[in-house]
Amino acid sequence: MMTSPVDRREPIKLGAFLIEWFVRLAGLSTIGFVILIFFFLLREGIPALFEVPLSNLFGTAWYPTFGYYGTIPLILGSLLVTLTAVVIALPLGIASAVFVREVAPNWVREVLKPLIEVLAGIPSVVLGFFGMTILVPAIRTLLNIPTGLTAFSGALVLAYMALPTIISVAEDALDAVPKSYRDAGLAMGATRWQTIWRVVVPAARSGIVTAVMLGLGRAIGETMAVMMITGNAARMPLGLDALFKPVRTMTATVAAEMGEVAQGSVHYHVLFGIGIILFLVTFVINLFAAKSIFKKRYRGGLR
Amino acid sequence: MSAKFAVRDLDVFYGRKQALRKVSLEIPEHQITALIGPSGCGKSSFLRCLNRMNDTIPNSRITGQAFLDERDIYGTDMDVVELRRRVGMVFQRPNPFPQSIYDNVAFGPRVLGARQFGRLDEVVETSLRGASLWDEVKDVLHHNALSLSLGQQQRLCIARVIAVRPEVILMDEPASALDPIATLKIEDLMHALVEDYTIIIVTHNMQQAARVSEQTAFFMVDDDQVGVLVEYGPTREIFTHPRDARTEGYVTGRFG
């Protein structure tokens, strides 16, 4: 029997309609979850602002048992560990990316790339384990300091964790540099190294910035490994030797104390407040990363 | 008329594929020599032998000899970096670096050691003037080179090359990505540059070859799909009294 065009189109239309809404809901739910999480954080964290005087909240002493909720040592601790990690990971990551993309023969590249992906998949608790048993004692004996549980140890492990991200994103950025730039550099009489450092790497700059931002985002949110090896002393990381003394990060504080805190207490609210700060920091970092990705695409479109 | 380049029995291979067979010719100094021929005839491959840019292509190989001022380009005592400074190259698509106009022109002097080229600001100005670009960009020297029009970008690439005071400029279809006006500017520029430089231009635009060059070399693929030099001589003769029937067929537009 002949079916009219309307009959035939109806089920397709319904199917398309359902699929379209399923996809749309899936997409929107992501945004919804982010917003919900943020509001949850706000609901639980904002009361801290009313319960604790600001001078206390942004003071330098963190002794929750005695009513001191100074978050500054924790924020500085996070910054110290994270920024040191980036300072270590940045040159290593870019150099590795340059090696993988520009220097290594094809078969080495084929082996290295999946290996780097595997690195990214190592659970952080395993790295923390490794840090505790190998790195921490090594740093103690090498530097001859009372404990190897230091900001520096944490930074080393964080750098290691940020490296795979930095390498693979930076490598993609180098890969996107047109061959014509390399040709131009070489034809000018520049050596291969001069061409890499003065032409290819600068041309990939925005992608490399993205790589570093993403690595930074990964590092600042990392909890487990950091908690295991930075010593967790909530002291102000000031002075030149702060790097080689124990510190405590925001993430480690929340992870360590949230389990023992009375729900709805001042301490509980302050921990959520720390969560808000972390959220904002990673949000801003990701925003910068996204912006540089966008810029790169825009430029690519012009060519 | 002294020969800037002398090439003898040059073969070029990419892997197993032979791109050029037994090319021999002498290219005179301070003249414009045009290499013409249909696509895939090996004229660009030939050009890239003269500054050893073929070295950057994996599995490329040459046999035969090529001399620059009677020095073997592929000899063991030839420094590739020095060769490429003396023999500059302009590519088919303008390829300025995504840096400022100034930095583009200053690239060569900086990489090769700025001191031997004099004050950087002066080098940049002289080179941009040499490429007829100075008046258009003198107020925007620190803007990104990619903000220029394609024609300006190509002249910037020429300025970048002449900043290191080469003796030869190789041009690989320098105007094929440009509109007619920009093309004309490049051609005018070539006439001005030939006072100081030896210019070799690959083009598949026969009118361009006829307009700009003193010498023309016609390349074509033979029956094995390998590029050969069919005919070489003064441009006027190639276009008016070609000796080879294939040349005549090509320049009169019967194929190509």
Coordinates of C-alpha atoms in Angstrom, one line a residue:
Chain A
M1 CA 0.0 0.0 0.0
M2 CA 1.2 3.5 -0.8
T3 CA 1.9 5.7 2.2
S4 CA 1.5 9.3 1.9
P5 CA 4.6 11.5 2.3
V6 CA 3.2 12.8 5.5
D7 CA 2.9 9.3 7.0
R8 CA 6.4 8.4 6.1
R9 CA 7.9 11.6 7.4
E10 CA 6.1 11.5 10.8
P11 CA 8.2 8.8 12.6
I12 CA 11.5 10.2 11.3
K13 CA 10.4 13.6 12.5
L14 CA 9.6 12.2 15.9
G15 CA 12.9 10.3 16.1
A16 CA 14.8 13.3 15.1
F17 CA 12.9 15.4 17.6
L18 CA 13.7 12.9 20.4
I19 CA 17.4 12.6 19.5
E20 CA 17.7 16.4 19.1
W21 CA 16.2 16.9 22.6
F22 CA 18.3 14.1 24.1
V23 CA 21.5 15.7 22.7
R24 CA 20.3 19.1 23.8
L25 CA 19.5 17.9 27.3
A26 CA 22.9 16.2 27.6
G27 CA 24.6 19.4 26.6
L28 CA 22.5 21.6 28.9
S29 CA 22.9 19.2 31.8
T30 CA 26.6 19.8 31.8
I31 CA 26.1 23.5 32.2
G32 CA 23.4 22.7 34.7
F33 CA 25.7 20.6 36.8
V34 CA 28.4 23.2 36.9
I35 CA 25.9 25.8 38.0
L36 CA 24.4 23.5 40.6
I37 CA 27.8 22.6 42.0
F38 CA 28.7 26.2 42.2
F39 CA 25.5 27.1 44.0
F40 CA 26.0 24.2 46.4
L41 CA 29.5 25.4 47.1
L42 CA 28.1 28.9 47.7
R43 CA 25.3 27.7 49.9
E44 CA 27.7 25.8 52.1
G45 CA 30.6 28.2 52.0
I46 CA 29.1 31.7 52.2
P47 CA 27.9 31.3 55.8
A48 CA 31.6 31.2 56.8
L49 CA 31.8 34.9 55.8
F50 CA 29.2 35.7 58.5
E51 CA 30.4 33.3 61.1
V52 CA 34.1 34.2 61.0
P53 CA 35.5 37.8 60.9
L54 CA 37.3 38.5 57.7
S55 CA 40.5 39.4 59.6
N56 CA 40.4 35.8 61.0
L57 CA 39.4 34.2 57.7
F58 CA 42.2 35.9 55.9
G59 CA 44.6 35.7 58.8
T60 CA 47.8 33.7 58.9
A61 CA 46.9 31.0 61.4
W62 CA 45.0 27.9 60.6
Y63 CA 44.0 26.1 63.8
P64 CA 40.3 25.2 63.4
T65 CA 40.2 23.5 66.7
F66 CA 40.9 26.8 68.4
G67 CA 38.8 28.9 66.1
Y68 CA 41.6 30.2 63.9
Y69 CA 40.5 29.9 60.3
G70 CA 43.3 31.8 58.5
T71 CA 43.2 30.6 54.9
I72 CA 46.2 32.6 53.7
P73 CA 48.8 29.9 54.5
L74 CA 46.8 27.3 52.6
I75 CA 46.4 29.6 49.6
L76 CA 50.0 30.5 49.6
G77 CA 50.9 26.8 50.1
S78 CA 48.8 25.9 47.0
L79 CA 50.4 28.7 45.0
L80 CA 53.9 27.8 46.1
V81 CA 53.6 24.1 45.2
T82 CA 51.7 24.7 42.0
L83 CA 53.8 27.5 40.6
T84 CA 57.0 25.6 41.4
A85 CA 55.6 22.6 39.6
V86 CA 54.9 24.7 36.6
V87 CA 58.3 26.3 36.6
I88 CA 59.8 22.8 36.6
A89 CA 57.3 21.3 34.1
L90 CA 57.3 24.2 31.6
P91 CA 60.9 23.8 30.2
L92 CA 60.7 20.0 30.4
G93 CA 57.4 19.9 28.7
I94 CA 58.3 22.2 25.9
A95 CA 61.6 20.5 25.4
S96 CA 59.9 17.1 25.3
A97 CA 57.3 18.4 22.9
V98 CA 60.0 19.8 20.6
F99 CA 61.9 16.5 20.8
V100 CA 58.8 14.4 20.0
R101 CA 57.6 16.6 17.2
E102 CA 60.8 18.1 15.7
V103 CA 63.7 15.9 16.5
A104 CA 62.8 12.3 17.1
P105 CA 62.7 10.0 14.2
N106 CA 59.3 8.7 13.2
W107 CA 59.5 5.3 15.0
V108 CA 60.6 7.0 18.3
R109 CA 57.7 9.4 18.0
E110 CA 55.3 6.5 17.5
V111 CA 56.6 4.8 20.7
L112 CA 56.7 8.0 22.7
K113 CA 53.3 9.4 22.1
P114 CA 51.3 6.5 23.5
L115 CA 53.7 6.3 26.4
I116 CA 53.0 9.9 27.3
E117 CA 49.3 9.2 27.2
V118 CA 49.9 6.3 29.7
L119 CA 51.8 8.7 32.0
A120 CA 48.7 10.8 32.1
G121 CA 46.7 7.8 33.3
I122 CA 48.8 6.9 36.3
P123 CA 46.5 7.3 39.4
S124 CA 47.8 10.1 41.6
V125 CA 47.8 7.9 44.7
V126 CA 50.3 5.7 43.0
L127 CA 52.5 8.7 42.3
G128 CA 52.0 9.7 46.0
F129 CA 53.1 6.3 47.0
F130 CA 56.2 6.5 44.8
G131 CA 56.9 10.0 46.2
M132 CA 56.6 8.8 49.8
T133 CA 58.9 5.8 49.5
I134 CA 61.5 7.1 47.0
L135 CA 61.4 10.8 46.5
V136 CA 60.9 12.0 50.0
P137 CA 63.7 10.0 51.6
A138 CA 66.0 10.9 48.6
I139 CA 65.3 14.6 49.1
R140 CA 65.9 14.4 52.8
T141 CA 69.3 12.8 52.4
L142 CA 70.3 14.8 49.4
L143 CA 69.5 18.2 50.8
N144 CA 70.3 17.1 54.4
I145 CA 67.1 18.5 55.8
P146 CA 65.0 17.3 58.8
T147 CA 62.2 16.0 56.6
G148 CA 61.7 15.3 52.9
L149 CA 58.0 16.0 53.2
T150 CA 58.4 19.5 51.6
A151 CA 56.7 21.8 49.1
F152 CA 59.5 20.9 46.7
S153 CA 58.7 17.2 46.8
G154 CA 55.1 18.0 46.1
A155 CA 56.0 20.3 43.3
L156 CA 58.2 17.6 41.7
V157 CA 55.4 15.1 41.7
L158 CA 52.9 17.7 40.5
A159 CA 55.3 18.7 37.7
Y160 CA 55.5 15.1 36.7
M161 CA 51.7 14.9 36.7
A162 CA 51.3 18.0 34.6
L163 CA 53.9 17.0 32.1
P164 CA 51.8 14.6 29.9
T165 CA 49.2 17.3 29.4
I166 CA 51.7 20.0 28.6
I167 CA 53.6 17.7 26.2
S168 CA 50.7 16.5 24.2
V169 CA 49.0 19.8 23.9
A170 CA 52.2 21.6 23.1
E171 CA 53.1 18.9 20.6
D172 CA 49.8 19.4 18.8
A173 CA 50.5 23.1 18.7
L174 CA 53.9 22.5 17.1
D175 CA 52.4 20.1 14.7
A176 CA 50.0 22.8 13.6
V177 CA 52.8 25.2 12.5
P178 CA 52.8 25.2 8.7
K179 CA 55.8 23.6 7.0
S180 CA 56.2 26.9 5.0
Y181 CA 57.5 28.6 8.2
R182 CA 60.1 25.9 8.6
D183 CA 61.1 26.2 4.9
A184 CA 61.4 29.9 5.2
G185 CA 63.6 29.7 8.2
L186 CA 65.9 27.1 6.6
A187 CA 66.0 28.9 3.3
M188 CA 67.2 32.0 5.2
G189 CA 70.3 30.1 6.2
A190 CA 69.0 29.4 9.8
T191 CA 70.1 26.1 11.2
R192 CA 67.5 23.5 12.2
W193 CA 67.8 24.5 15.9
Q194 CA 67.5 28.2 15.1
T195 CA 64.5 27.5 13.0
I196 CA 62.9 25.5 15.8
W197 CA 63.5 28.1 18.5
R198 CA 63.1 31.2 16.6
V199 CA 60.3 30.3 14.1
V200 CA 58.4 27.1 15.1
V201 CA 58.1 27.5 18.8
P202 CA 57.1 31.2 18.7
A203 CA 54.6 30.4 16.0
A204 CA 53.1 27.8 18.3
R205 CA 53.1 30.2 21.3
S206 CA 49.4 30.4 21.9
G207 CA 49.0 26.6 21.8
I208 CA 51.9 26.3 24.2
V209 CA 50.3 28.8 26.6
T210 CA 47.2 26.7 26.5
A211 CA 49.2 23.6 27.3
V212 CA 50.7 25.3 30.3
M213 CA 47.4 26.6 31.5
L214 CA 45.8 23.1 31.3
G215 CA 48.8 21.7 33.1
L216 CA 48.5 24.4 35.7
G217 CA 44.8 23.6 36.1
R218 CA 45.6 19.9 36.6
A219 CA 48.3 20.7 39.1
I220 CA 46.4 23.1 41.3
G221 CA 43.4 20.8 41.7
E222 CA 45.5 17.8 42.5
T223 CA 45.0 16.4 46.0
M224 CA 46.1 12.9 46.8
A225 CA 49.7 13.0 45.9
V226 CA 50.2 16.4 47.4
M227 CA 48.6 15.4 50.6
M228 CA 50.8 12.4 50.9
I229 CA 54.1 14.2 50.4
T230 CA 54.0 17.9 51.3
G231 CA 54.0 17.3 55.0
N232 CA 50.6 19.1 55.6
A233 CA 51.9 21.7 58.0
A234 CA 49.6 24.7 57.8
R235 CA 52.3 27.3 58.2
M236 CA 53.0 30.5 56.3
P237 CA 55.4 29.5 53.5
L238 CA 57.5 32.6 53.8
G239 CA 61.3 32.9 53.7
L240 CA 63.7 31.6 51.1
D241 CA 63.7 28.1 52.5
A242 CA 59.9 27.8 52.4
L243 CA 60.2 25.5 49.4
F244 CA 62.1 23.0 51.4
K245 CA 59.8 22.9 54.4
P246 CA 56.4 21.3 54.8
V247 CA 53.4 23.2 53.5
R248 CA 49.7 22.5 53.3
T249 CA 47.6 23.1 50.2
M250 CA 43.9 24.0 50.0
T251 CA 43.1 20.7 48.4
A252 CA 44.9 18.7 51.0
T253 CA 43.2 20.6 53.8
V254 CA 39.7 20.0 52.5
A255 CA 40.5 16.3 51.9
A256 CA 42.1 15.8 55.3
E257 CA 39.6 17.6 57.4
M258 CA 36.2 17.2 55.7
G259 CA 35.8 13.7 57.0
E260 CA 36.1 14.7 60.6
V261 CA 34.1 17.9 60.7
A262 CA 30.6 18.3 62.1
Q263 CA 28.2 19.1 59.3
G264 CA 26.9 22.7 59.5
S265 CA 29.7 23.8 61.8
V266 CA 31.9 26.9 61.2
H267 CA 34.8 24.7 60.3
Y268 CA 32.6 22.9 57.7
H269 CA 31.5 26.2 56.2
V270 CA 35.1 27.4 56.0
L271 CA 36.2 24.2 54.2
F272 CA 33.5 24.9 51.6
G273 CA 34.8 28.4 51.4
I274 CA 38.2 27.0 50.4
G275 CA 36.4 24.9 47.8
I276 CA 34.9 28.1 46.4
I277 CA 38.4 29.7 46.1
L278 CA 39.7 26.6 44.3
F279 CA 36.8 26.5 42.0
L280 CA 37.3 30.1 41.1
V281 CA 41.0 29.7 40.5
T282 CA 40.6 26.7 38.2
F283 CA 37.7 28.5 36.5
V284 CA 39.9 31.5 35.7
I285 CA 42.8 29.3 34.5
N286 CA 40.5 27.3 32.2
L287 CA 39.1 30.6 30.9
F288 CA 42.5 31.8 30.0
A289 CA 43.3 28.4 28.4
A290 CA 40.1 28.5 26.4
K291 CA 40.8 32.1 25.3
S292 CA 44.2 31.2 23.9
I293 CA 42.7 28.2 22.1
F294 CA 40.1 30.5 20.6
K295 CA 42.8 32.9 19.5
K296 CA 44.7 30.2 17.8
R297 CA 41.7 29.0 15.8
Y298 CA 40.9 32.6 14.8
R299 CA 44.4 33.1 13.5
G300 CA 44.2 29.8 11.7
G301 CA 41.1 30.9 10.0
L302 CA 42.8 33.9 8.6
R303 CA 45.4 31.9 6.8
Chain B
M1 CA 78.6 37.0 -19.5
S2 CA 79.9 35.0 -16.6
A3 CA 78.0 32.0 -15.2
K4 CA 76.7 32.2 -11.7
F5 CA 75.5 28.7 -11.7
A6 CA 76.9 25.8 -13.7
V7 CA 74.9 22.6 -13.6
R8 CA 76.1 19.4 -15.2
D9 CA 74.2 16.1 -15.6
L10 CA 71.9 16.8 -12.6
D11 CA 69.6 14.0 -11.6
V12 CA 67.1 14.4 -8.8
F13 CA 65.3 11.5 -7.1
Y14 CA 62.6 11.4 -4.4
G15 CA 62.8 7.9 -3.1
R16 CA 62.6 5.7 -6.2
K17 CA 60.9 8.3 -8.3
Q18 CA 63.2 10.2 -10.5
A19 CA 62.1 13.9 -10.9
L20 CA 64.9 15.2 -13.2
R21 CA 67.2 13.6 -15.6
K22 CA 70.6 14.9 -16.9
V23 CA 70.0 18.6 -16.6
S24 CA 72.9 20.7 -17.7
L25 CA 72.8 24.5 -18.0
E26 CA 74.7 27.7 -17.1
I27 CA 72.8 30.6 -15.5
P28 CA 74.3 34.0 -16.1
E29 CA 75.0 36.6 -13.4
H30 CA 72.8 39.7 -12.9
Q31 CA 70.1 38.5 -15.2
I32 CA 66.6 37.0 -14.7
T33 CA 66.4 33.4 -15.8
A34 CA 62.9 31.9 -16.0
L35 CA 62.2 28.2 -15.6
I36 CA 59.0 27.3 -17.4
G37 CA 57.1 24.1 -18.2
P38 CA 53.9 22.2 -17.3
S39 CA 53.2 21.1 -13.7
G40 CA 55.3 18.3 -12.4
C41 CA 58.1 18.8 -14.9
G42 CA 60.7 19.2 -12.2
K43 CA 61.4 23.0 -12.5
S44 CA 60.8 23.6 -8.8
S45 CA 62.9 20.5 -8.0
F46 CA 65.7 22.0 -10.1
L47 CA 65.4 25.4 -8.3
R48 CA 65.5 23.7 -4.9
C49 CA 68.8 22.0 -5.8
L50 CA 70.4 25.4 -6.2
N51 CA 70.1 26.2 -2.4
R52 CA 70.0 22.6 -1.3
M53 CA 66.4 23.0 0.0
N54 CA 65.8 19.5 -1.4
D55 CA 68.0 18.3 1.5
T56 CA 65.0 19.0 3.8
I57 CA 62.9 16.4 1.9
P58 CA 63.3 12.9 3.3
N59 CA 64.7 10.4 0.8
S60 CA 65.7 13.0 -1.8
R61 CA 68.9 12.4 -3.6
I62 CA 70.8 14.0 -6.4
T63 CA 73.6 13.0 -8.7
G64 CA 75.6 15.1 -11.1
Q65 CA 77.2 18.4 -10.3
A66 CA 76.1 22.0 -9.5
F67 CA 78.5 24.9 -9.0
L68 CA 78.0 28.3 -7.6
D69 CA 80.8 30.6 -8.7
E70 CA 82.7 27.4 -9.6
R71 CA 82.3 26.0 -6.1
D72 CA 80.6 22.7 -5.8
I73 CA 77.3 23.2 -4.1
Y74 CA 77.2 19.6 -3.0
G75 CA 80.9 19.5 -2.1
T76 CA 82.1 18.6 1.3
D77 CA 83.5 22.0 1.9
M78 CA 80.2 23.8 1.1
D79 CA 78.5 25.1 4.2
V80 CA 74.8 24.8 3.7
V81 CA 74.0 27.7 6.0
E82 CA 76.4 29.9 4.0
L83 CA 75.1 28.7 0.7
R84 CA 71.5 29.6 1.7
R85 CA 72.6 33.0 2.8
R86 CA 74.1 33.6 -0.6
V87 CA 71.2 32.0 -2.4
G88 CA 68.0 33.3 -1.0
M89 CA 64.5 31.9 -1.8
V90 CA 61.0 33.3 -2.1
F91 CA 58.2 30.7 -2.0
Q92 CA 55.0 30.2 -3.9
R93 CA 52.8 31.2 -1.1
P94 CA 53.9 34.2 0.9
N95 CA 55.3 32.8 4.2
P96 CA 56.2 35.6 6.5
F97 CA 56.6 34.5 10.1
P98 CA 53.7 35.3 12.4
Q99 CA 55.8 38.0 14.0
S100 CA 56.1 41.7 13.5
I101 CA 57.2 43.1 10.1
Y102 CA 60.4 44.4 11.7
D103 CA 61.2 41.0 13.2
N104 CA 60.6 39.3 9.9
V105 CA 63.2 41.4 8.1
A106 CA 65.5 41.3 11.0
F107 CA 65.3 37.5 11.2
G108 CA 68.2 36.7 8.9
P109 CA 70.7 39.2 10.3
R110 CA 69.8 38.1 13.8
V111 CA 70.2 34.4 13.1
L112 CA 73.4 34.8 11.1
G113 CA 75.0 37.3 13.5
A114 CA 73.6 40.9 13.2
R115 CA 77.0 42.6 13.4
Q116 CA 78.2 41.8 9.9
F117 CA 75.1 43.4 8.4
G118 CA 75.3 46.8 10.1
R119 CA 72.7 48.5 12.4
L120 CA 69.6 46.4 12.4
D121 CA 67.2 49.4 12.0
E122 CA 69.1 50.5 8.9
V123 CA 69.2 46.9 7.5
V124 CA 65.4 46.7 8.0
E125 CA 64.8 50.1 6.3
T126 CA 67.1 49.4 3.4
S127 CA 65.7 46.0 2.8
L128 CA 62.1 47.2 2.9
R129 CA 63.0 50.0 0.5
G130 CA 64.7 47.5 -1.7
A131 CA 61.5 45.5 -1.8
S132 CA 59.4 48.6 -2.5
L133 CA 57.5 48.1 0.7
W134 CA 59.0 50.8 3.0
D135 CA 56.5 53.5 2.2
E136 CA 53.6 51.2 2.9
V137 CA 54.7 49.8 6.2
K138 CA 57.1 52.3 7.7
D139 CA 54.4 53.4 10.3
V140 CA 53.4 49.8 11.2
L141 CA 56.7 48.1 11.5
H142 CA 55.7 46.5 14.7
H143 CA 52.4 45.2 13.5
N144 CA 52.0 41.5 12.7
A145 CA 53.2 40.6 9.3
L146 CA 50.1 38.5 8.7
S147 CA 48.0 41.7 8.8
L148 CA 49.5 42.7 5.4
S149 CA 47.8 41.9 2.1
L150 CA 49.2 38.8 0.3
G151 CA 51.1 41.0 -2.2
Q152 CA 52.7 43.0 0.6
Q153 CA 53.5 39.8 2.4
Q154 CA 55.3 38.5 -0.7
R155 CA 57.3 41.7 -0.9
L156 CA 58.0 41.4 2.8
C157 CA 59.4 37.9 2.1
I158 CA 61.6 39.4 -0.6
A159 CA 62.8 42.1 1.9
R160 CA 63.5 39.3 4.4
V161 CA 65.7 37.6 1.8
I162 CA 67.6 40.7 0.7
A163 CA 68.3 41.7 4.4
V164 CA 71.1 39.1 4.4
R165 CA 72.5 40.5 1.1
P166 CA 72.4 37.3 -1.0
E167 CA 73.9 37.1 -4.4
V168 CA 71.1 35.1 -5.9
I169 CA 67.3 35.1 -5.3
L170 CA 65.4 32.0 -6.2
M171 CA 61.7 32.6 -6.8
D172 CA 59.3 29.6 -6.8
E173 CA 56.2 30.9 -8.6
P174 CA 56.3 34.0 -6.5
A175 CA 53.2 35.6 -8.0
S176 CA 50.9 32.6 -8.4
A177 CA 48.9 33.3 -5.3
L178 CA 48.6 37.0 -6.1
D179 CA 46.2 39.2 -8.0
P180 CA 47.3 40.9 -11.3
I181 CA 48.2 44.2 -9.6
A182 CA 50.3 42.6 -6.9
T183 CA 51.8 40.4 -9.6
L184 CA 52.8 43.5 -11.6
K185 CA 54.5 45.0 -8.5
I186 CA 56.5 41.9 -8.0
E187 CA 57.6 41.9 -11.6
D188 CA 58.6 45.6 -11.4
L189 CA 60.5 44.8 -8.3
M190 CA 62.3 42.0 -10.1
H191 CA 63.5 44.4 -12.8
A192 CA 64.8 46.7 -10.0
L193 CA 66.5 43.9 -8.1
V194 CA 68.3 42.4 -11.1
E195 CA 70.7 45.3 -10.9
D196 CA 72.2 43.8 -7.7
Y197 CA 71.1 40.2 -7.8
T198 CA 70.9 37.2 -10.0
I199 CA 67.3 36.1 -10.2
I200 CA 66.0 32.7 -11.1
I201 CA 62.2 32.4 -11.3
V202 CA 60.0 29.4 -11.7
T203 CA 56.7 30.3 -13.3
H204 CA 54.0 28.5 -15.2
N205 CA 52.8 31.8 -16.5
M206 CA 54.4 32.1 -19.9
Q207 CA 53.6 35.8 -20.3
Q208 CA 55.4 36.4 -17.0
A209 CA 58.4 34.6 -18.2
A210 CA 58.3 36.6 -21.5
R211 CA 57.9 39.9 -19.6
V212 CA 60.6 39.6 -17.0
S213 CA 63.3 37.2 -18.1
E214 CA 66.4 37.4 -20.2
Q215 CA 66.9 33.7 -20.3
T216 CA 64.3 30.9 -20.4
A217 CA 64.7 27.2 -19.7
F218 CA 61.8 25.0 -20.8
F219 CA 61.3 21.8 -18.8
M220 CA 59.0 18.9 -19.6
V221 CA 58.5 15.3 -18.6
D222 CA 59.7 12.7 -21.0
D223 CA 58.1 9.4 -21.9
D224 CA 59.1 7.9 -18.5
Q225 CA 57.5 10.8 -16.6
V226 CA 60.9 12.2 -15.7
G227 CA 61.6 15.9 -16.0
V228 CA 64.1 16.9 -18.6
L229 CA 65.4 20.3 -19.9
V230 CA 64.1 20.6 -23.4
E231 CA 65.5 23.9 -24.5
Y232 CA 67.4 26.7 -22.9
G233 CA 68.3 30.1 -24.4
P234 CA 67.5 33.8 -24.6
T235 CA 63.9 34.4 -23.8
R236 CA 63.2 36.1 -27.1
E237 CA 64.4 33.1 -29.1
I238 CA 62.5 30.6 -26.9
F239 CA 59.3 32.4 -27.5
T240 CA 59.8 33.4 -31.2
H241 CA 62.1 30.8 -32.7
P242 CA 62.0 27.7 -30.6
R243 CA 64.2 25.0 -32.0
D244 CA 62.3 22.1 -30.3
A245 CA 58.8 21.3 -31.5
R246 CA 57.7 20.6 -27.9
T247 CA 58.8 24.1 -26.9
E248 CA 56.9 25.6 -29.7
G249 CA 53.8 23.6 -28.7
Y250 CA 54.0 24.8 -25.2
V251 CA 54.8 28.5 -25.8
T252 CA 52.1 28.8 -28.4
G253 CA 49.6 27.3 -25.9
R254 CA 48.9 24.0 -27.6
F255 CA 49.4 22.2 -24.3
G256 CA 50.5 22.8 -20.8

